[in-house]
Structure formats: C-alpha cells, structure tokens
Amino acid sequence: MVRSRRIPFDGDRVLRTAGAVFAVALLVHGADHARRGVGELAPAVFWLGNAQTVGALAALFLVFTRTRWAPAAAIVVGFAGAVGFATVHLLPDWGPLSDAFPGAHSHAGVTAFSWFAALFEIGADLAFGAAGVYALRGRDQTDRRPVGAADVSGSTMGT
C-alpha cells in the first residue's frame, strides 16, 4: 500500500524563493535604466524609483533574515511595486510620473529588453506580494493549531 506523505507548509521557503526572483528582476530592470541612461527620466520617476528600490532592499532584508515582518513587507512592496511599475511604464505618457513605453520615441532607448525588464519586474513584484500573502496565511493557520500540536514545517518565520 502506498501512503501519501503530507508536505509540510513552508511559507518561509516560498517567500525566500520569490524574494530571490524579485531581487534578480530589480537588477534586470535597473540594468535597463542604466543602459537607457537615468538622465532620460523625469525627476519624479527617478526619485520614486529610488524610493521603491530602498523599500525593496528593506523588504528583502526582512525576508532573508526571516523576521516576522517579512510577509507584510513583501505584500506592501510587491503589490505597490507592481502597480507603480505598470502605471509608469505600461500606460501611454500621462505626465511627470510617466516613463511610458507605448509610443516611446527612439531617443528614449526603449527596446525589447526594456519591455522584458519591465514585465519581468512587474511579474516578480506580483509573485513577491503573493508569496507574502501565502506566508502570512500559512502562519495564521499554524498559529491556530491546537495546543500541543507539533510544528512540522521547520519554518523559523515568526520567531
């Protein structure tokens, strides 16, 4: 008789994996901005991008040091970043907070790599936020175990 083995919940591992992909996406998107030249950006876009990078680095630090705030940071940074990058890059030019790819002039340096970098960043942001939700929900379920129930997940999140 084959016995199915239950795989223990490990939101911590899922969050770290999504964090690693998110970090790569940050680097790829940053590389595209470096290639295109940061001088091409409107000042508001430049400073918002820097603020997002600081938030992303802080969230990644929390994730990889396995603090209890890591899922919440991933949720905020991931979902806010996805909305922000989509608004800045995917909408047609709409003002000072825009680095629009649709209709970009050739001098803007927008290439297929730019599109890949932006879409990769947005996807990684969504995955990071979703992993935060997954880790937080799993932690809530683990916290509701009956008294004396063993923790088989091996996760150190929340300690």
Coordinates of C-alpha atoms in Angstrom, one line a residue:
M1 CA 0.0 0.0 0.0
V2 CA 1.4 3.4 -1.0
R3 CA 1.0 6.0 1.7
S4 CA 0.8 9.6 0.7
R5 CA 3.0 11.9 2.7
R6 CA 1.8 15.3 3.5
I7 CA 4.3 18.0 2.5
P8 CA 4.6 20.5 5.4
F9 CA 3.8 24.1 4.8
D10 CA 6.9 26.2 4.4
G11 CA 5.8 29.8 3.6
D12 CA 9.3 30.9 4.6
R13 CA 10.9 29.0 1.8
V14 CA 8.3 30.2 -0.8
L15 CA 8.9 33.8 0.3
R16 CA 12.7 33.5 0.1
T17 CA 12.4 31.9 -3.4
A18 CA 10.1 34.7 -4.6
G19 CA 12.5 37.2 -2.9
A20 CA 15.4 35.8 -4.9
V21 CA 13.5 36.1 -8.2
F22 CA 12.4 39.6 -7.1
A23 CA 16.0 40.6 -6.5
V24 CA 17.0 39.4 -9.9
A25 CA 14.2 41.4 -11.5
L26 CA 15.3 44.5 -9.7
L27 CA 18.8 44.1 -11.1
V28 CA 17.5 43.4 -14.6
H29 CA 15.2 46.5 -14.6
G30 CA 18.0 48.6 -13.1
A31 CA 20.3 47.4 -15.8
D32 CA 17.8 48.6 -18.4
H33 CA 17.6 52.0 -16.8
A34 CA 21.4 52.2 -16.7
R35 CA 21.6 51.2 -20.4
R36 CA 18.9 53.8 -21.4
G37 CA 20.5 56.5 -19.2
V38 CA 19.0 57.7 -15.9
G39 CA 19.2 61.2 -17.3
E40 CA 16.3 60.4 -19.6
L41 CA 13.9 60.0 -16.6
A42 CA 11.7 62.7 -15.2
P43 CA 12.9 63.7 -11.7
A44 CA 9.7 62.4 -10.1
V45 CA 10.1 59.0 -11.7
F46 CA 13.8 58.9 -10.8
W47 CA 13.1 59.6 -7.1
L48 CA 10.1 57.3 -6.9
G49 CA 12.2 54.5 -8.4
N50 CA 14.9 55.1 -5.8
A51 CA 12.4 55.1 -3.0
Q52 CA 11.0 51.8 -4.4
T53 CA 14.5 50.3 -4.5
V54 CA 15.1 51.3 -0.9
G55 CA 11.8 49.7 0.1
A56 CA 12.6 46.6 -1.9
L57 CA 16.0 46.2 -0.3
A58 CA 14.5 46.6 3.2
A59 CA 11.8 44.0 2.3
L60 CA 14.4 41.6 1.0
F61 CA 16.5 42.1 4.2
L62 CA 13.5 41.2 6.3
V63 CA 12.7 38.2 4.2
F64 CA 16.3 36.8 4.2
T65 CA 16.7 37.5 7.9
R66 CA 13.4 35.7 8.5
T67 CA 11.8 38.3 10.6
R68 CA 8.1 38.2 11.5
W69 CA 7.5 41.4 9.4
A70 CA 8.8 39.8 6.2
P71 CA 5.4 38.7 4.8
A72 CA 3.8 42.1 5.4
A73 CA 6.8 43.9 3.8
A74 CA 6.7 41.6 0.8
I75 CA 2.9 42.3 0.4
V76 CA 3.3 46.0 0.5
V77 CA 6.4 46.3 -1.6
G78 CA 5.4 43.6 -4.1
F79 CA 1.9 44.8 -4.9
A80 CA 2.7 48.5 -4.7
G81 CA 5.7 48.0 -6.9
A82 CA 3.6 46.1 -9.5
V83 CA 1.0 48.9 -9.6
G84 CA 3.7 51.5 -9.7
F85 CA 5.8 50.0 -12.5
A86 CA 2.7 49.2 -14.6
T87 CA 1.5 52.7 -14.2
V88 CA 4.9 54.3 -15.0
H89 CA 5.9 52.1 -17.9
L90 CA 2.8 50.5 -19.5
L91 CA 0.4 53.4 -19.7
P92 CA 0.8 55.9 -22.5
D93 CA 2.6 59.1 -21.5
W94 CA 0.4 60.8 -18.9
G95 CA 2.6 63.3 -17.2
P96 CA 5.6 63.8 -14.9
L97 CA 5.2 60.3 -13.3
S98 CA 5.5 58.6 -16.6
D99 CA 8.3 56.7 -18.4
A100 CA 5.9 55.4 -21.0
F101 CA 7.0 52.5 -23.2
P102 CA 3.9 52.7 -25.6
G103 CA 4.7 55.3 -28.2
A104 CA 8.2 55.9 -26.8
H105 CA 10.5 57.8 -29.2
S106 CA 13.7 56.3 -30.4
H107 CA 15.7 58.7 -28.3
A108 CA 14.2 57.1 -25.2
G109 CA 16.1 53.9 -25.8
V110 CA 13.1 51.6 -25.2
T111 CA 13.9 48.2 -26.8
A112 CA 12.6 44.7 -26.5
F113 CA 14.9 44.3 -23.5
S114 CA 13.2 47.3 -21.8
W115 CA 9.8 45.6 -22.3
F116 CA 11.2 42.3 -20.9
A117 CA 12.8 44.0 -17.9
A118 CA 9.6 46.0 -17.0
L119 CA 7.3 42.9 -17.5
F120 CA 9.7 40.7 -15.5
E121 CA 9.8 43.3 -12.7
I122 CA 6.0 43.6 -12.6
G123 CA 5.6 39.8 -12.6
A124 CA 8.3 39.4 -9.9
D125 CA 6.6 42.1 -7.8
L126 CA 3.3 40.3 -8.1
A127 CA 4.9 37.0 -7.1
F128 CA 6.7 38.6 -4.1
G129 CA 3.4 40.1 -2.9
A130 CA 1.6 36.8 -3.4
A131 CA 4.3 34.9 -1.6
G132 CA 3.9 37.3 1.3
V133 CA 0.2 36.6 1.4
Y134 CA 0.9 32.8 1.2
A135 CA 3.4 33.0 4.1
L136 CA 1.1 35.2 6.2
R137 CA -1.9 33.0 5.7
G138 CA 0.1 29.9 6.4
R139 CA 1.4 31.4 9.6
D140 CA -2.1 32.3 10.6
Q141 CA -3.2 28.7 10.1
T142 CA -0.2 27.4 12.0
D143 CA -1.0 29.8 14.9
R144 CA -4.5 28.3 15.1
R145 CA -3.2 24.8 15.8
P146 CA -4.5 23.1 19.0
V147 CA -2.3 23.5 22.0
G148 CA 0.4 20.8 22.0
A149 CA 0.3 20.3 18.2
A150 CA 3.8 19.8 16.8
D151 CA 5.3 22.2 14.2
V152 CA 6.4 20.0 11.4
S153 CA 7.1 22.8 8.9
G154 CA 10.6 23.6 10.1
S155 CA 9.9 27.2 9.4
T156 CA 11.6 29.8 11.6
M157 CA 9.3 32.7 10.5
G158 CA 7.6 34.4 13.3
T159 CA 10.3 33.6 15.9

